[in-house]
Amino acid sequence: MPGIGIITNPHSKLNKGNSHREKLLSYIVGEQGSQKTTHNINDLEKSLQHFYKQDIDILAINGGDGTISCTLTTLIQTYKDKPLPKILILPGGTINTLAQNLSIRGTPEKILFQALKKHSSPSSLRCRSLPSIEVKNHHGFMFASGACAHFLETFYKNKTNALGSLWLVAKIIFSKLTSGSLYNRVVRSQLYELHIEKRGLIKHHSCSILCSSLRNLPLGIPYFRNINKTPQAFELSSVTTSPNKLPWKLPSLIFKKKSDDKVNITCKNITIKSESEINYTLDGELFSTTDPLEVKVGKFIDFIIL
C-alpha cells in the first residue's frame, strides 16, 4: 500500500512552541510513511520530489494556510499531469482558515492518528474536493486585495493570534474615531477594472476585492454564502463603500447576504487592473504587482475529512 508523506513547517505559529511535535509525528506514522521538516523552499522541493518517487497516496501538511498554499503550489509543479495525492491538513498555523472550513479540529498528532486508523481501509476515508484559486502560478483558496492585504501586513509586524487580530481591528476602528493615521494606512479606496468571464467590464472604486472557494472568512465568519451554488467556481466580493463609511457598514457587509455596498459574483476567471499598485494576499501570503492580475480556478484538491 502506498504510504503517507508528512511536510512540517517548523516556523508556523503552533509548531514553534512545540519542539517535540516533529518527532512525535514521525513516531505516530511509523513504517506507514515518513516525515520531512522543511526550513525553506529548497527543502520543500526536495521533500516533494522524494514523495513523488515514493508514490505516496496521502500528503499530510503540518502548518497554517500559508504553508498549505506554498506546499500545494510546489506539489502541483512537481506532479505536473500526474494525479495528486489526497491532502490531510494538520493545523499548525495561527488561524487555520482552510482547516476551519473543512471542519478539521484537533491537534496535528490526534488528526494524524485518526487518519492512520482509516488508512488501512481506504474505503473508509472520506474526501472533499475543493477548487484552488490560481494567481500568477500560486495556488490557494482565498484571495484579497487592498484593505485586507494592508491589514495582514500590519498584523504580521507583531504577529499574535486570533485574539490579536480582533484587537487590531479594534485599534483600527479607534484610529478612525480619533482621526489617527493607522486607519488611513490600512483602509484605502482604489479604482479597479474587473474583466469578468462572460460578464464584461466592471469599473469602480473598492476598498478590497475578495475571491474565495471557501465559505467562511477567518474566525468562522460565513461571508461567501453563494459558494456552494456553483461548486466549480469561486465567489468574488468587491467592497464598494467609501473608506469613511466602512466602519459603520461593516456589520451589514459581513452578515447580510446582499448589500448595496458590495458586489458579489460567482465566476471562474477574472482579470483585475488598476493604475496604481495592487497589494494582495493569497492564503495569508503577501504580494504586490503593477501588472494586470488574473485570478482563476486552478487545480481541484481532494482533502481528507475525518
Short mmCIF file of C-alpha atoms in Angstrom, two decimals:
data_model
loop_
_atom_site.label_atom_id
_atom_site.label_comp_id
_atom_site.label_asym_id
_atom_site.label_seq_id
_atom_site.Cartn_x
_atom_site.Cartn_y
_atom_site.Cartn_z
CA MET A 1 0.00 0.00 0.00
CA PRO A 2 1.35 3.47 -0.85
CA GLY A 3 2.34 5.45 2.19
CA ILE A 4 1.88 8.82 3.84
CA GLY A 5 4.25 11.74 3.45
CA ILE A 6 4.27 14.50 6.07
CA ILE A 7 5.52 18.03 5.49
CA THR A 8 6.20 20.04 8.66
CA ASN A 9 6.86 23.76 8.71
CA PRO A 10 8.79 24.37 11.96
CA HIS A 11 8.28 28.14 11.62
CA SER A 12 4.47 28.09 11.77
CA LYS A 13 2.84 29.56 14.88
CA LEU A 14 1.81 26.41 16.76
CA ASN A 15 4.85 24.36 15.73
CA LYS A 16 7.28 26.97 17.08
CA GLY A 17 6.06 26.35 20.60
CA ASN A 18 6.24 22.55 20.34
CA SER A 19 9.77 21.35 19.59
CA HIS A 20 8.79 17.67 20.12
CA ARG A 21 5.99 17.64 17.52
CA GLU A 22 8.17 16.57 14.58
CA LYS A 23 9.49 13.50 16.47
CA LEU A 24 6.02 12.64 17.71
CA LEU A 25 4.53 12.77 14.19
CA SER A 26 7.36 10.54 12.92
CA TYR A 27 6.67 8.09 15.75
CA ILE A 28 2.92 8.02 15.02
CA VAL A 29 3.32 7.43 11.27
CA GLY A 30 5.94 4.74 11.87
CA GLU A 31 6.60 2.47 8.90
CA GLN A 32 3.49 3.67 7.06
CA GLY A 33 5.25 6.84 5.90
CA SER A 34 7.86 9.46 6.62
CA GLN A 35 8.02 13.00 7.96
CA LYS A 36 10.08 15.80 6.36
CA THR A 37 10.86 19.09 8.08
CA THR A 38 11.20 21.94 5.58
CA HIS A 39 13.04 25.12 6.57
CA ASN A 40 12.94 26.72 3.09
CA ILE A 41 11.65 26.26 -0.45
CA ASN A 42 14.62 24.07 -1.43
CA ASP A 43 13.83 21.66 1.40
CA LEU A 44 10.19 21.61 0.29
CA GLU A 45 11.05 20.86 -3.34
CA LYS A 46 13.42 18.03 -2.39
CA SER A 47 10.89 16.54 0.03
CA LEU A 48 8.08 16.56 -2.53
CA GLN A 49 10.38 15.04 -5.17
CA HIS A 50 11.09 12.25 -2.69
CA PHE A 51 7.38 11.69 -2.03
CA TYR A 52 6.72 11.76 -5.79
CA LYS A 53 9.19 8.92 -6.33
CA GLN A 54 7.71 7.02 -3.36
CA ASP A 55 4.27 7.37 -4.99
CA ILE A 56 2.56 8.33 -1.73
CA ASP A 57 -1.24 8.34 -1.66
CA ILE A 58 -1.63 10.87 1.18
CA LEU A 59 0.32 14.07 1.83
CA ALA A 60 -0.15 15.49 5.32
CA ILE A 61 0.73 19.19 5.72
CA ASN A 62 1.57 20.38 9.21
CA GLY A 63 1.28 24.17 9.20
CA GLY A 64 -1.05 27.11 8.60
CA ASP A 65 -2.77 28.44 5.50
CA GLY A 66 0.44 29.93 4.07
CA THR A 67 2.29 26.63 4.49
CA ILE A 68 -0.55 24.74 2.80
CA SER A 69 -0.67 27.19 -0.13
CA CYS A 70 3.11 27.06 -0.66
CA THR A 71 3.18 23.26 -0.37
CA LEU A 72 0.27 22.74 -2.78
CA THR A 73 1.80 25.17 -5.30
CA THR A 74 5.09 23.25 -5.23
CA LEU A 75 3.24 19.91 -5.26
CA ILE A 76 1.32 20.87 -8.42
CA GLN A 77 4.57 21.96 -10.11
CA THR A 78 6.24 18.68 -9.08
CA TYR A 79 3.43 16.33 -10.14
CA LYS A 80 2.53 18.18 -13.37
CA ASP A 81 -0.12 15.98 -15.06
CA LYS A 82 0.17 13.12 -12.58
CA PRO A 83 -2.80 12.83 -10.18
CA LEU A 84 -2.12 14.48 -6.84
CA PRO A 85 -2.19 12.56 -3.56
CA LYS A 86 -5.02 13.19 -1.13
CA ILE A 87 -4.26 16.02 1.28
CA LEU A 88 -4.52 15.73 5.06
CA ILE A 89 -4.38 19.02 6.96
CA LEU A 90 -2.58 19.04 10.31
CA PRO A 91 -3.44 22.59 11.50
CA GLY A 92 -0.30 24.14 12.94
CA GLY A 93 -0.79 27.78 11.95
CA THR A 94 -2.11 30.92 13.59
CA ILE A 95 -5.75 30.88 12.43
CA ASN A 96 -6.02 27.84 10.05
CA THR A 97 -8.88 29.13 7.89
CA LEU A 98 -8.82 26.19 5.48
CA ALA A 99 -8.98 23.63 8.30
CA GLN A 100 -11.89 25.52 9.88
CA ASN A 101 -13.82 25.49 6.60
CA LEU A 102 -13.29 21.73 6.31
CA SER A 103 -14.36 21.23 9.97
CA ILE A 104 -10.95 19.75 10.83
CA ARG A 105 -10.38 20.09 14.55
CA GLY A 106 -7.82 18.78 16.99
CA THR A 107 -4.06 18.67 17.33
CA PRO A 108 -1.88 17.52 14.42
CA GLU A 109 -0.99 14.41 16.42
CA LYS A 110 -4.62 13.45 17.02
CA ILE A 111 -5.64 14.07 13.42
CA LEU A 112 -2.74 12.03 12.04
CA PHE A 113 -3.53 9.15 14.41
CA GLN A 114 -7.19 9.14 13.31
CA ALA A 115 -6.18 9.17 9.64
CA LEU A 116 -3.77 6.27 10.12
CA LYS A 117 -6.52 4.12 11.63
CA LYS A 118 -8.58 4.63 8.47
CA HIS A 119 -5.64 4.40 6.06
CA SER A 120 -5.59 0.61 6.25
CA SER A 121 -9.15 0.64 4.89
CA PRO A 122 -9.13 3.25 2.09
CA SER A 123 -12.89 2.97 1.55
CA SER A 124 -13.43 4.49 4.99
CA LEU A 125 -11.53 7.66 4.07
CA ARG A 126 -13.90 10.48 3.16
CA CYS A 127 -12.72 13.33 0.95
CA ARG A 128 -13.99 16.73 -0.07
CA SER A 129 -12.81 18.20 -3.37
CA LEU A 130 -12.19 21.96 -3.49
CA PRO A 131 -11.12 24.12 -6.43
CA SER A 132 -7.98 26.09 -5.73
CA ILE A 133 -7.64 29.72 -6.80
CA GLU A 134 -4.65 30.30 -9.07
CA VAL A 135 -2.89 33.69 -9.14
CA LYS A 136 0.41 34.00 -11.01
CA ASN A 137 1.08 30.24 -10.71
CA HIS A 138 0.43 30.29 -6.96
CA HIS A 139 -2.45 28.17 -5.63
CA GLY A 140 -4.58 28.97 -2.61
CA PHE A 141 -8.23 29.26 -1.60
CA MET A 142 -8.74 32.88 -0.52
CA PHE A 143 -7.52 35.98 -2.38
CA ALA A 144 -7.93 39.55 -1.17
CA SER A 145 -6.59 42.90 -2.31
CA GLY A 146 -6.47 46.35 -0.75
CA ALA A 147 -7.54 46.76 2.88
CA CYS A 148 -7.35 43.02 3.66
CA ALA A 149 -3.74 42.85 2.46
CA HIS A 150 -2.85 46.06 4.33
CA PHE A 151 -4.44 44.61 7.47
CA LEU A 152 -2.33 41.45 7.26
CA GLU A 153 0.81 43.47 6.61
CA THR A 154 0.15 45.40 9.83
CA PHE A 155 -0.78 42.22 11.74
CA TYR A 156 2.44 40.44 10.72
CA LYS A 157 4.58 43.21 12.20
CA ASN A 158 3.52 41.98 15.65
CA LYS A 159 2.08 38.57 14.81
CA THR A 160 -0.03 37.18 17.65
CA ASN A 161 -3.15 35.02 17.32
CA ALA A 162 -6.89 35.19 16.60
CA LEU A 163 -7.49 37.40 19.64
CA GLY A 164 -4.64 39.62 18.50
CA SER A 165 -6.32 40.08 15.11
CA LEU A 166 -9.56 41.16 16.83
CA TRP A 167 -7.58 43.60 18.98
CA LEU A 168 -6.01 45.04 15.82
CA VAL A 169 -9.47 45.54 14.30
CA ALA A 170 -10.49 47.44 17.43
CA LYS A 171 -7.35 49.61 17.22
CA ILE A 172 -8.02 50.42 13.56
CA ILE A 173 -11.62 51.45 14.28
CA PHE A 174 -10.46 53.53 17.29
CA SER A 175 -7.94 55.20 14.97
CA LYS A 176 -10.81 56.18 12.68
CA LEU A 177 -12.78 57.67 15.59
CA THR A 178 -9.78 59.68 16.80
CA SER A 179 -8.53 60.76 13.33
CA GLY A 180 -5.42 58.61 13.75
CA SER A 181 -3.12 57.55 10.92
CA LEU A 182 -3.48 53.76 11.36
CA TYR A 183 -6.94 53.66 9.78
CA ASN A 184 -5.84 55.61 6.71
CA ARG A 185 -2.82 53.33 6.23
CA VAL A 186 -4.97 50.20 6.26
CA VAL A 187 -8.25 51.29 4.64
CA ARG A 188 -7.97 52.98 1.27
CA SER A 189 -10.13 53.05 -1.83
CA GLN A 190 -8.68 52.14 -5.21
CA LEU A 191 -10.06 52.33 -8.74
CA TYR A 192 -10.23 48.88 -10.32
CA GLU A 193 -11.20 47.49 -13.71
CA LEU A 194 -12.64 44.00 -13.39
CA HIS A 195 -12.79 41.95 -16.59
CA ILE A 196 -15.07 39.08 -15.66
CA GLU A 197 -15.59 35.97 -17.75
CA LYS A 198 -18.87 36.21 -19.75
CA ARG A 199 -19.87 39.39 -17.86
CA GLY A 200 -17.70 42.04 -19.44
CA LEU A 201 -16.12 45.03 -17.71
CA ILE A 202 -16.92 46.46 -14.27
CA LYS A 203 -15.12 49.65 -13.26
CA HIS A 204 -15.46 51.01 -9.74
CA HIS A 205 -13.67 52.12 -6.57
CA SER A 206 -13.25 49.42 -3.94
CA CYS A 207 -11.65 49.11 -0.50
CA SER A 208 -11.00 45.42 -1.09
CA ILE A 209 -11.68 42.72 -3.67
CA LEU A 210 -12.03 39.22 -2.26
CA CYS A 211 -12.19 35.91 -4.17
CA SER A 212 -12.75 32.63 -2.36
CA SER A 213 -13.60 28.98 -2.92
CA LEU A 214 -14.25 28.70 0.83
CA ARG A 215 -17.47 29.76 2.57
CA ASN A 216 -16.06 31.24 5.76
CA LEU A 217 -13.61 34.02 6.48
CA PRO A 218 -11.07 33.61 9.32
CA LEU A 219 -12.73 33.15 12.73
CA GLY A 220 -15.54 31.19 11.03
CA ILE A 221 -17.46 34.19 9.65
CA PRO A 222 -19.84 32.93 6.87
CA TYR A 223 -19.19 35.59 4.23
CA PHE A 224 -19.23 33.77 0.86
CA ARG A 225 -22.77 32.40 1.01
CA ASN A 226 -23.15 31.64 -2.71
CA ILE A 227 -20.08 29.44 -2.96
CA ASN A 228 -21.92 26.10 -2.82
CA LYS A 229 -24.31 27.07 -5.65
CA THR A 230 -21.52 26.80 -8.24
CA PRO A 231 -19.06 24.22 -6.89
CA GLN A 232 -16.60 24.55 -9.81
CA ALA A 233 -16.14 28.30 -9.38
CA PHE A 234 -15.20 30.88 -6.77
CA GLU A 235 -17.14 33.81 -5.36
CA LEU A 236 -15.96 37.38 -5.87
CA SER A 237 -16.94 40.13 -3.44
CA SER A 238 -15.91 43.74 -4.01
CA VAL A 239 -16.43 46.20 -1.13
CA THR A 240 -17.58 49.41 -2.81
CA THR A 241 -18.50 51.50 0.23
CA SER A 242 -16.24 54.51 0.86
CA PRO A 243 -13.46 54.29 3.49
CA ASN A 244 -15.25 56.96 5.57
CA LYS A 245 -18.38 54.83 5.84
CA LEU A 246 -16.76 51.39 6.10
CA PRO A 247 -16.69 51.06 9.94
CA TRP A 248 -20.44 51.74 10.18
CA LYS A 249 -21.23 49.50 7.19
CA LEU A 250 -19.04 46.60 8.34
CA PRO A 251 -21.76 44.60 10.19
CA SER A 252 -24.13 44.65 7.21
CA LEU A 253 -21.29 43.89 4.79
CA ILE A 254 -20.31 40.80 6.76
CA PHE A 255 -23.63 39.42 7.93
CA LYS A 256 -26.09 40.39 5.18
CA LYS A 257 -26.20 38.26 2.06
CA LYS A 258 -26.93 41.27 -0.14
CA SER A 259 -25.81 44.85 0.33
CA ASP A 260 -25.66 47.98 -1.81
CA ASP A 261 -22.11 48.43 -0.54
CA LYS A 262 -20.65 45.32 -2.14
CA VAL A 263 -20.75 43.45 -5.44
CA ASN A 264 -20.99 39.64 -5.30
CA ILE A 265 -20.42 37.49 -8.39
CA THR A 266 -19.69 33.78 -8.87
CA CYS A 267 -17.16 33.20 -11.65
CA LYS A 268 -14.27 31.08 -12.89
CA ASN A 269 -11.95 33.75 -14.21
CA ILE A 270 -11.34 37.44 -13.61
CA THR A 271 -8.64 39.93 -14.60
CA ILE A 272 -8.03 42.82 -12.20
CA LYS A 273 -6.43 46.05 -13.43
CA SER A 274 -5.55 49.28 -11.66
CA GLU A 275 -3.49 52.37 -12.46
CA SER A 276 -1.80 52.03 -9.05
CA GLU A 277 0.00 49.10 -7.45
CA ILE A 278 -2.20 46.17 -6.41
CA ASN A 279 -1.33 44.80 -2.97
CA TYR A 280 -2.91 41.40 -2.35
CA THR A 281 -2.82 38.29 -0.24
CA LEU A 282 -3.33 34.65 -1.17
CA ASP A 283 -3.97 32.47 1.87
CA GLY A 284 -2.07 34.85 4.11
CA GLU A 285 0.99 35.31 1.89
CA LEU A 286 1.56 38.91 0.75
CA PHE A 287 2.29 40.02 -2.83
CA SER A 288 2.17 43.19 -4.94
CA THR A 289 2.09 43.91 -8.66
CA THR A 290 1.60 46.73 -11.16
CA ASP A 291 0.58 44.30 -13.91
CA PRO A 292 -2.94 43.08 -14.71
CA LEU A 293 -3.75 40.27 -12.28
CA GLU A 294 -5.56 37.13 -13.47
CA VAL A 295 -7.46 35.22 -10.79
CA LYS A 296 -8.85 31.88 -11.96
CA VAL A 297 -9.97 28.45 -10.87
CA GLY A 298 -6.93 26.21 -10.51
CA LYS A 299 -6.44 22.53 -9.66
CA PHE A 300 -9.06 20.65 -7.68
CA ILE A 301 -7.66 19.28 -4.43
CA ASP A 302 -9.02 16.26 -2.54
CA PHE A 303 -8.91 16.89 1.21
CA ILE A 304 -9.38 14.09 3.73
CA ILE A 305 -12.29 14.69 6.08
CA LEU A 306 -12.21 12.74 9.33
#
